[in-house]
mmCIF file of C-alpha atoms in Angstrom:
data_model
loop_
_atom_site.group_PDB
_atom_site.id
_atom_site.type_symbol
_atom_site.label_atom_id
_atom_site.label_comp_id
_atom_site.label_asym_id
_atom_site.label_seq_id
_atom_site.Cartn_x
_atom_site.Cartn_y
_atom_site.Cartn_z
ATOM 1 C CA UNK A 1 -23.707 26.181 -32.557
ATOM 2 C CA UNK A 2 -21.583 28.837 -30.872
ATOM 3 C CA UNK A 3 -23.094 30.694 -27.908
ATOM 4 C CA UNK A 4 -21.785 34.266 -28.396
ATOM 5 C CA UNK A 5 -21.628 35.159 -24.703
ATOM 6 C CA UNK A 6 -19.578 32.062 -23.960
ATOM 7 C CA UNK A 7 -16.944 33.097 -26.462
ATOM 8 C CA UNK A 8 -16.706 36.426 -24.635
ATOM 9 C CA UNK A 9 -16.587 34.598 -21.300
ATOM 10 C CA UNK A 10 -13.775 32.305 -22.433
ATOM 11 C CA UNK A 11 -11.791 35.189 -23.899
ATOM 12 C CA UNK A 12 -12.091 37.384 -20.798
ATOM 13 C CA UNK A 13 -11.325 34.415 -18.539
ATOM 14 C CA UNK A 14 -8.015 34.078 -20.371
ATOM 15 C CA UNK A 15 -7.404 37.809 -20.109
ATOM 16 C CA UNK A 16 -7.216 38.277 -23.875
ATOM 17 C CA UNK A 17 -8.315 41.131 -26.084
ATOM 18 C CA UNK A 18 -10.066 40.398 -29.357
ATOM 19 C CA UNK A 19 -6.846 41.233 -31.208
ATOM 20 C CA UNK A 20 -4.812 38.870 -29.023
ATOM 21 C CA UNK A 21 -7.284 36.044 -29.558
ATOM 22 C CA UNK A 22 -7.165 36.696 -33.295
ATOM 23 C CA UNK A 23 -3.382 36.358 -33.221
ATOM 24 C CA UNK A 24 -3.513 33.108 -31.213
ATOM 25 C CA UNK A 25 -6.314 31.489 -33.207
ATOM 26 C CA UNK A 26 -5.663 32.715 -36.727
ATOM 27 C CA UNK A 27 -9.260 33.992 -36.902
ATOM 28 C CA UNK A 28 -9.735 37.598 -38.000
ATOM 29 C CA UNK A 29 -10.423 40.069 -35.195
ATOM 30 C CA UNK A 30 -13.430 41.530 -37.006
ATOM 31 C CA UNK A 31 -14.946 38.066 -37.341
ATOM 32 C CA UNK A 32 -14.412 37.353 -33.635
ATOM 33 C CA UNK A 33 -16.182 40.595 -32.760
ATOM 34 C CA UNK A 34 -19.098 39.589 -34.959
ATOM 35 C CA UNK A 35 -19.237 36.144 -33.356
ATOM 36 C CA UNK A 36 -19.339 37.691 -29.885
ATOM 37 C CA UNK A 37 -22.133 40.059 -30.908
ATOM 38 C CA UNK A 38 -24.086 37.202 -32.449
ATOM 39 C CA UNK A 39 -24.322 38.794 -35.886
ATOM 40 C CA UNK A 40 -22.384 36.010 -37.566
ATOM 41 C CA UNK A 41 -22.123 32.267 -36.954
ATOM 42 C CA UNK A 42 -18.721 30.580 -37.275
ATOM 43 C CA UNK A 43 -18.129 27.282 -39.016
ATOM 44 C CA UNK A 44 -17.455 24.252 -36.756
ATOM 45 C CA UNK A 45 -13.764 24.288 -37.714
ATOM 46 C CA UNK A 46 -13.538 27.932 -36.641
ATOM 47 C CA UNK A 47 -15.155 27.128 -33.289
ATOM 48 C CA UNK A 48 -12.530 24.424 -32.784
ATOM 49 C CA UNK A 49 -9.744 26.877 -33.597
ATOM 50 C CA UNK A 50 -11.094 29.414 -31.117
ATOM 51 C CA UNK A 51 -11.564 26.795 -28.402
ATOM 52 C CA UNK A 52 -8.041 25.494 -28.910
ATOM 53 C CA UNK A 53 -6.552 28.974 -28.688
ATOM 54 C CA UNK A 54 -8.543 29.668 -25.520
ATOM 55 C CA UNK A 55 -7.741 26.371 -23.824
ATOM 56 C CA UNK A 56 -11.376 25.345 -23.383
ATOM 57 C CA UNK A 57 -13.167 22.259 -24.719
ATOM 58 C CA UNK A 58 -15.223 23.027 -27.803
ATOM 59 C CA UNK A 59 -18.363 22.158 -25.851
ATOM 60 C CA UNK A 60 -17.739 25.103 -23.536
ATOM 61 C CA UNK A 61 -18.335 27.555 -26.380
ATOM 62 C CA UNK A 62 -21.567 25.798 -27.354
ATOM 63 C CA UNK A 63 -23.144 25.422 -23.903
ATOM 64 C CA UNK A 64 -26.016 27.473 -22.476
ATOM 65 C CA UNK A 65 -25.830 31.163 -21.643
ATOM 66 C CA UNK A 66 -23.492 31.713 -18.677
ATOM 67 C CA UNK A 67 -24.765 33.189 -15.396
ATOM 68 C CA UNK A 68 -24.231 36.841 -14.544
ATOM 69 C CA UNK A 69 -23.484 37.540 -10.878
ATOM 70 C CA UNK A 70 -24.856 40.587 -9.110
ATOM 71 C CA UNK A 71 -22.312 43.091 -7.784
ATOM 72 C CA UNK A 72 -19.461 41.547 -9.757
ATOM 73 C CA UNK A 73 -16.060 43.292 -9.658
ATOM 74 C CA UNK A 74 -15.031 45.456 -12.622
ATOM 75 C CA UNK A 75 -12.116 43.173 -13.540
ATOM 76 C CA UNK A 76 -13.461 41.112 -16.457
ATOM 77 C CA UNK A 77 -11.079 38.196 -15.942
ATOM 78 C CA UNK A 78 -12.036 37.900 -12.275
ATOM 79 C CA UNK A 79 -15.740 38.186 -13.083
ATOM 80 C CA UNK A 80 -15.331 35.425 -15.669
ATOM 81 C CA UNK A 81 -13.745 33.195 -13.017
ATOM 82 C CA UNK A 82 -16.713 33.914 -10.740
ATOM 83 C CA UNK A 83 -19.125 32.962 -13.521
ATOM 84 C CA UNK A 84 -17.448 29.572 -13.880
ATOM 85 C CA UNK A 85 -17.668 29.020 -10.126
ATOM 86 C CA UNK A 86 -21.374 29.901 -10.216
ATOM 87 C CA UNK A 87 -21.879 27.274 -12.912
ATOM 88 C CA UNK A 88 -20.020 24.765 -10.735
ATOM 89 C CA UNK A 89 -22.240 25.698 -7.788
ATOM 90 C CA UNK A 90 -25.340 25.194 -9.934
ATOM 91 C CA UNK A 91 -24.070 21.750 -10.902
ATOM 92 C CA UNK A 92 -23.527 20.923 -7.215
ATOM 93 C CA UNK A 93 -27.009 22.108 -6.274
ATOM 94 C CA UNK A 94 -28.527 19.750 -8.819
ATOM 95 C CA UNK A 95 -26.770 16.810 -7.143
ATOM 96 C CA UNK A 96 -26.668 17.784 -3.465
ATOM 97 C CA UNK A 97 -28.929 19.461 -0.951
ATOM 98 C CA UNK A 98 -26.592 22.208 0.218
ATOM 99 C CA UNK A 99 -27.055 24.544 3.203
ATOM 100 C CA UNK A 100 -29.482 27.352 2.442
ATOM 101 C CA UNK A 101 -28.519 30.999 3.012
ATOM 102 C CA UNK A 102 -29.018 31.863 6.662
ATOM 103 C CA UNK A 103 -27.582 35.341 7.106
ATOM 104 C CA UNK A 104 -28.839 37.656 9.841
ATOM 105 C CA UNK A 105 -30.800 40.768 8.794
ATOM 106 C CA UNK A 106 -28.884 43.542 7.003
ATOM 107 C CA UNK A 107 -26.579 45.647 9.180
ATOM 108 C CA UNK A 108 -26.758 43.261 12.116
ATOM 109 C CA UNK A 109 -23.918 44.177 14.470
ATOM 110 C CA UNK A 110 -20.859 41.952 14.889
ATOM 111 C CA UNK A 111 -22.037 40.847 18.321
ATOM 112 C CA UNK A 112 -25.575 40.359 17.023
ATOM 113 C CA UNK A 113 -24.224 38.148 14.243
ATOM 114 C CA UNK A 114 -22.168 36.161 16.742
ATOM 115 C CA UNK A 115 -25.248 35.743 18.930
ATOM 116 C CA UNK A 116 -27.418 34.678 15.971
ATOM 117 C CA UNK A 117 -24.826 32.069 15.057
ATOM 118 C CA UNK A 118 -24.311 31.065 18.708
ATOM 119 C CA UNK A 119 -20.633 31.926 18.858
ATOM 120 C CA UNK A 120 -20.863 33.596 22.283
ATOM 121 C CA UNK A 121 -17.474 35.070 23.230
ATOM 122 C CA UNK A 122 -15.341 32.250 21.904
ATOM 123 C CA UNK A 123 -13.016 32.827 18.951
ATOM 124 C CA UNK A 124 -14.814 32.484 15.643
ATOM 125 C CA UNK A 125 -14.181 28.979 14.278
ATOM 126 C CA UNK A 126 -12.912 28.192 10.782
ATOM 127 C CA UNK A 127 -14.427 31.113 8.842
ATOM 128 C CA UNK A 128 -14.763 29.196 5.583
ATOM 129 C CA UNK A 129 -16.695 26.404 7.264
ATOM 130 C CA UNK A 130 -18.751 28.824 9.358
ATOM 131 C CA UNK A 131 -19.888 30.730 6.277
ATOM 132 C CA UNK A 132 -20.574 27.514 4.359
ATOM 133 C CA UNK A 133 -22.751 26.218 7.183
ATOM 134 C CA UNK A 134 -24.890 29.352 6.809
ATOM 135 C CA UNK A 135 -25.321 28.998 3.066
ATOM 136 C CA UNK A 136 -22.455 31.105 1.725
ATOM 137 C CA UNK A 137 -20.586 29.357 -1.095
ATOM 138 C CA UNK A 138 -16.849 29.903 -0.699
ATOM 139 C CA UNK A 139 -14.466 29.504 -3.624
ATOM 140 C CA UNK A 140 -10.921 30.447 -4.459
ATOM 141 C CA UNK A 141 -9.979 32.702 -7.295
ATOM 142 C CA UNK A 142 -7.700 30.818 -9.699
ATOM 143 C CA UNK A 143 -3.973 31.288 -9.378
ATOM 144 C CA UNK A 144 -3.795 33.496 -12.470
ATOM 145 C CA UNK A 145 -6.039 35.978 -10.622
ATOM 146 C CA UNK A 146 -3.823 35.982 -7.518
ATOM 147 C CA UNK A 147 -3.452 39.396 -5.945
ATOM 148 C CA UNK A 148 -7.032 40.452 -6.606
ATOM 149 C CA UNK A 149 -8.705 41.275 -3.324
ATOM 150 C CA UNK A 150 -11.376 38.969 -1.965
ATOM 151 C CA UNK A 151 -14.926 39.837 -2.973
ATOM 152 C CA UNK A 152 -18.481 38.590 -2.682
ATOM 153 C CA UNK A 153 -21.477 38.601 -4.995
ATOM 154 C CA UNK A 154 -24.971 37.157 -5.266
ATOM 155 C CA UNK A 155 -26.610 34.884 -7.799
ATOM 156 C CA UNK A 156 -30.257 33.829 -7.609
ATOM 157 C CA UNK A 157 -30.391 34.574 -3.897
ATOM 158 C CA UNK A 158 -27.209 32.671 -3.051
ATOM 159 C CA UNK A 159 -24.226 34.574 -1.635
ATOM 160 C CA UNK A 160 -20.806 33.631 -2.975
ATOM 161 C CA UNK A 161 -17.393 34.589 -1.623
ATOM 162 C CA UNK A 162 -14.097 34.443 -3.501
ATOM 163 C CA UNK A 163 -10.732 34.437 -1.720
ATOM 164 C CA UNK A 164 -7.340 35.500 -3.041
ATOM 165 C CA UNK A 165 -5.221 32.318 -3.407
ATOM 166 C CA UNK A 166 -2.031 34.233 -2.579
ATOM 167 C CA UNK A 167 -3.181 35.623 0.777
ATOM 168 C CA UNK A 168 -1.721 34.461 4.085
ATOM 169 C CA UNK A 169 -3.872 32.246 6.332
ATOM 170 C CA UNK A 170 -4.589 35.180 8.657
ATOM 171 C CA UNK A 171 -5.421 37.514 5.815
ATOM 172 C CA UNK A 172 -7.752 34.978 4.188
ATOM 173 C CA UNK A 173 -9.553 34.565 7.515
ATOM 174 C CA UNK A 174 -9.879 38.317 7.949
ATOM 175 C CA UNK A 175 -10.964 38.736 4.309
ATOM 176 C CA UNK A 176 -13.754 36.209 4.850
ATOM 177 C CA UNK A 177 -15.020 38.222 7.830
ATOM 178 C CA UNK A 178 -14.776 41.455 5.817
ATOM 179 C CA UNK A 179 -16.867 39.952 3.029
ATOM 180 C CA UNK A 180 -19.441 38.771 5.551
ATOM 181 C CA UNK A 181 -19.769 42.426 6.542
ATOM 182 C CA UNK A 182 -20.191 43.383 2.876
ATOM 183 C CA UNK A 183 -22.941 40.783 2.465
ATOM 184 C CA UNK A 184 -24.678 42.317 5.480
ATOM 185 C CA UNK A 185 -24.404 45.807 4.001
ATOM 186 C CA UNK A 186 -22.042 47.378 6.520
ATOM 187 C CA UNK A 187 -20.316 50.651 5.616
ATOM 188 C CA UNK A 188 -17.206 49.817 7.682
ATOM 189 C CA UNK A 189 -16.576 46.152 6.865
ATOM 190 C CA UNK A 190 -13.064 46.060 8.365
ATOM 191 C CA UNK A 191 -14.340 47.316 11.695
ATOM 192 C CA UNK A 192 -17.090 44.698 11.593
ATOM 193 C CA UNK A 193 -14.552 41.975 10.788
ATOM 194 C CA UNK A 194 -12.233 42.940 13.629
ATOM 195 C CA UNK A 195 -15.074 43.006 16.157
ATOM 196 C CA UNK A 196 -16.618 39.794 14.802
ATOM 197 C CA UNK A 197 -13.355 37.878 15.045
ATOM 198 C CA UNK A 198 -12.273 39.462 18.347
ATOM 199 C CA UNK A 199 -15.024 40.925 20.554
ATOM 200 C CA UNK A 200 -13.597 43.964 22.347
ATOM 201 C CA UNK A 201 -14.585 42.706 25.759
ATOM 202 C CA UNK A 202 -12.350 39.687 25.233
ATOM 203 C CA UNK A 203 -9.243 41.552 24.057
ATOM 204 C CA UNK A 204 -7.497 42.608 27.301
ATOM 205 C CA UNK A 205 -4.705 40.229 28.220
ATOM 206 C CA UNK A 206 -5.387 37.912 25.280
ATOM 207 C CA UNK A 207 -2.665 36.654 22.949
ATOM 208 C CA UNK A 208 -3.504 37.426 19.308
ATOM 209 C CA UNK A 209 -2.566 33.842 18.352
ATOM 210 C CA UNK A 210 -5.499 32.635 20.438
ATOM 211 C CA UNK A 211 -7.766 34.301 17.867
ATOM 212 C CA UNK A 212 -5.890 33.047 14.776
ATOM 213 C CA UNK A 213 -5.279 36.541 13.445
ATOM 214 C CA UNK A 214 -2.274 38.759 12.779
ATOM 215 C CA UNK A 215 -1.005 41.368 15.205
ATOM 216 C CA UNK A 216 -2.359 44.256 13.110
ATOM 217 C CA UNK A 217 -5.827 42.762 13.266
ATOM 218 C CA UNK A 218 -5.424 42.099 16.953
ATOM 219 C CA UNK A 219 -4.556 45.726 17.641
ATOM 220 C CA UNK A 220 -7.323 46.777 15.209
ATOM 221 C CA UNK A 221 -5.027 48.490 12.747
ATOM 222 C CA UNK A 222 -6.887 48.801 9.491
ATOM 223 C CA UNK A 223 -4.452 47.966 6.709
ATOM 224 C CA UNK A 224 -5.042 44.329 5.836
ATOM 225 C CA UNK A 225 -2.173 44.416 3.329
ATOM 226 C CA UNK A 226 0.439 44.711 6.071
ATOM 227 C CA UNK A 227 -0.606 41.716 8.146
ATOM 228 C CA UNK A 228 1.987 39.981 10.291
ATOM 229 C CA UNK A 229 1.898 36.215 10.627
ATOM 230 C CA UNK A 230 0.245 35.206 13.868
ATOM 231 C CA UNK A 231 0.770 31.484 14.159
ATOM 232 C CA UNK A 232 -1.630 29.923 11.608
ATOM 233 C CA UNK A 233 0.282 27.311 9.645
ATOM 234 C CA UNK A 234 -2.202 26.770 6.799
ATOM 235 C CA UNK A 235 -5.291 28.321 5.293
ATOM 236 C CA UNK A 236 -8.716 27.369 6.544
ATOM 237 C CA UNK A 237 -10.212 24.623 4.401
ATOM 238 C CA UNK A 238 -13.702 23.895 3.113
ATOM 239 C CA UNK A 239 -15.698 21.154 4.788
ATOM 240 C CA UNK A 240 -18.434 21.357 2.157
ATOM 241 C CA UNK A 241 -16.165 20.897 -0.863
ATOM 242 C CA UNK A 242 -14.200 18.168 0.895
ATOM 243 C CA UNK A 243 -17.455 16.300 1.567
ATOM 244 C CA UNK A 244 -18.644 16.865 -1.997
ATOM 245 C CA UNK A 245 -15.571 15.338 -3.589
ATOM 246 C CA UNK A 246 -15.525 12.460 -1.115
ATOM 247 C CA UNK A 247 -19.160 11.564 -1.852
ATOM 248 C CA UNK A 248 -18.601 11.900 -5.586
ATOM 249 C CA UNK A 249 -15.574 9.646 -5.467
ATOM 250 C CA UNK A 250 -17.446 7.064 -3.368
ATOM 251 C CA UNK A 251 -20.005 6.979 -6.186
ATOM 252 C CA UNK A 252 -17.310 6.591 -8.828
ATOM 253 C CA UNK A 253 -17.359 10.185 -10.075
ATOM 254 C CA UNK A 254 -13.925 11.768 -10.251
ATOM 255 C CA UNK A 255 -12.981 15.446 -10.544
ATOM 256 C CA UNK A 256 -12.089 14.787 -14.173
ATOM 257 C CA UNK A 257 -15.711 13.870 -14.839
ATOM 258 C CA UNK A 258 -16.932 16.926 -12.946
ATOM 259 C CA UNK A 259 -14.721 19.102 -15.139
ATOM 260 C CA UNK A 260 -16.003 17.350 -18.254
ATOM 261 C CA UNK A 261 -19.628 17.903 -17.211
ATOM 262 C CA UNK A 262 -18.860 21.609 -16.847
ATOM 263 C CA UNK A 263 -16.964 21.719 -20.167
ATOM 264 C CA UNK A 264 -13.808 22.721 -18.300
ATOM 265 C CA UNK A 265 -10.279 21.480 -17.993
ATOM 266 C CA UNK A 266 -9.292 19.886 -14.687
ATOM 267 C CA UNK A 267 -6.860 22.744 -14.027
ATOM 268 C CA UNK A 268 -9.740 25.234 -14.163
ATOM 269 C CA UNK A 269 -11.716 23.205 -11.625
ATOM 270 C CA UNK A 270 -8.677 22.942 -9.374
ATOM 271 C CA UNK A 271 -8.366 26.724 -9.460
ATOM 272 C CA UNK A 272 -11.825 27.152 -7.942
ATOM 273 C CA UNK A 273 -10.930 25.053 -4.903
ATOM 274 C CA UNK A 274 -7.251 26.026 -4.535
ATOM 275 C CA UNK A 275 -6.388 26.077 -0.838
ATOM 276 C CA UNK A 276 -9.921 25.014 0.165
ATOM 277 C CA UNK A 277 -9.508 21.272 -0.382
ATOM 278 C CA UNK A 278 -6.364 19.927 1.233
ATOM 279 C CA UNK A 279 -5.030 18.089 -1.810
ATOM 280 C CA UNK A 280 -5.183 18.736 -5.530
ATOM 281 C CA UNK A 281 -7.992 16.915 -7.250
ATOM 282 C CA UNK A 282 -6.769 13.923 -9.263
ATOM 283 C CA UNK A 283 -8.492 12.699 -12.378
ATOM 284 C CA UNK A 284 -9.248 9.273 -13.793
ATOM 285 C CA UNK A 285 -11.939 6.701 -13.140
ATOM 286 C CA UNK A 286 -15.468 6.305 -14.417
ATOM 287 C CA UNK A 287 -18.599 8.038 -13.127
ATOM 288 C CA UNK A 288 -20.952 5.972 -11.036
ATOM 289 C CA UNK A 289 -24.724 6.124 -10.609
ATOM 290 C CA UNK A 290 -26.305 9.489 -9.934
ATOM 291 C CA UNK A 291 -28.358 10.589 -6.966
ATOM 292 C CA UNK A 292 -28.903 13.678 -4.870
ATOM 293 C CA UNK A 293 -27.061 13.492 -1.570
ATOM 294 C CA UNK A 294 -27.777 15.720 1.391
ATOM 295 C CA UNK A 295 -24.770 17.501 2.840
ATOM 296 C CA UNK A 296 -25.049 18.934 6.315
ATOM 297 C CA UNK A 297 -22.357 20.959 8.027
ATOM 298 C CA UNK A 298 -21.861 21.068 11.780
ATOM 299 C CA UNK A 299 -19.625 23.777 13.221
#
């Protein structure tokens, strides 16, 4: 049976209006609206037509109610992408013991955060891996959402961060620090990010490339959209997701089977990890025996 909210989720994920979906699927717009409101139940053949037009497996439209993140952005397509990532994270948490959230108290200063995480005055390490090691789940927005600024949200006490797949390596690093500030409730997240990445007392006489940031960040200019390349050759990658897919593959479970378990296409799964895992995720193979592995991250 169709789950009404999942039809809405699939439609908004594809960036379609009800009228556009009606045109693609051959199903009347009024009927689609009624299906989404739950006042009418479609026939199985109609569900298949809708799923085909949306590019989702039929099972996606019949699965459980999707999660709703707290503090989601107003863009419905981006929020839908975040919902799919939250479902993926829930699937991971059922199989693996992942790092628990370990953020300092709200409004902790940049230096206080560095001290709590034992960074001293050294450059902050890989920001993606640093955040993951403290329980923040880091995902990429899919390529069709490129250009949307990075954002963070919460779901069931877990912080999640989403990066723009089109950003430069320096910008992605700075964006991650900005979103850390947002998670901590700071009113000036860019100032926090600049100080967190580059403590002021370490700036004199230091080359900005030493800190893996752009010149504008180094000189503390605020506009992140005008960053200048500073020497990073590739985006920071995810240690957690790399470990996850390695362990899964060692147990005979391929990304294609992960996508199938989530009622997604492999391309959708790839979009969540774009730029975070060094290679695209191939399909094929058969799933092996289950089990709950413990993943620990050392930074």
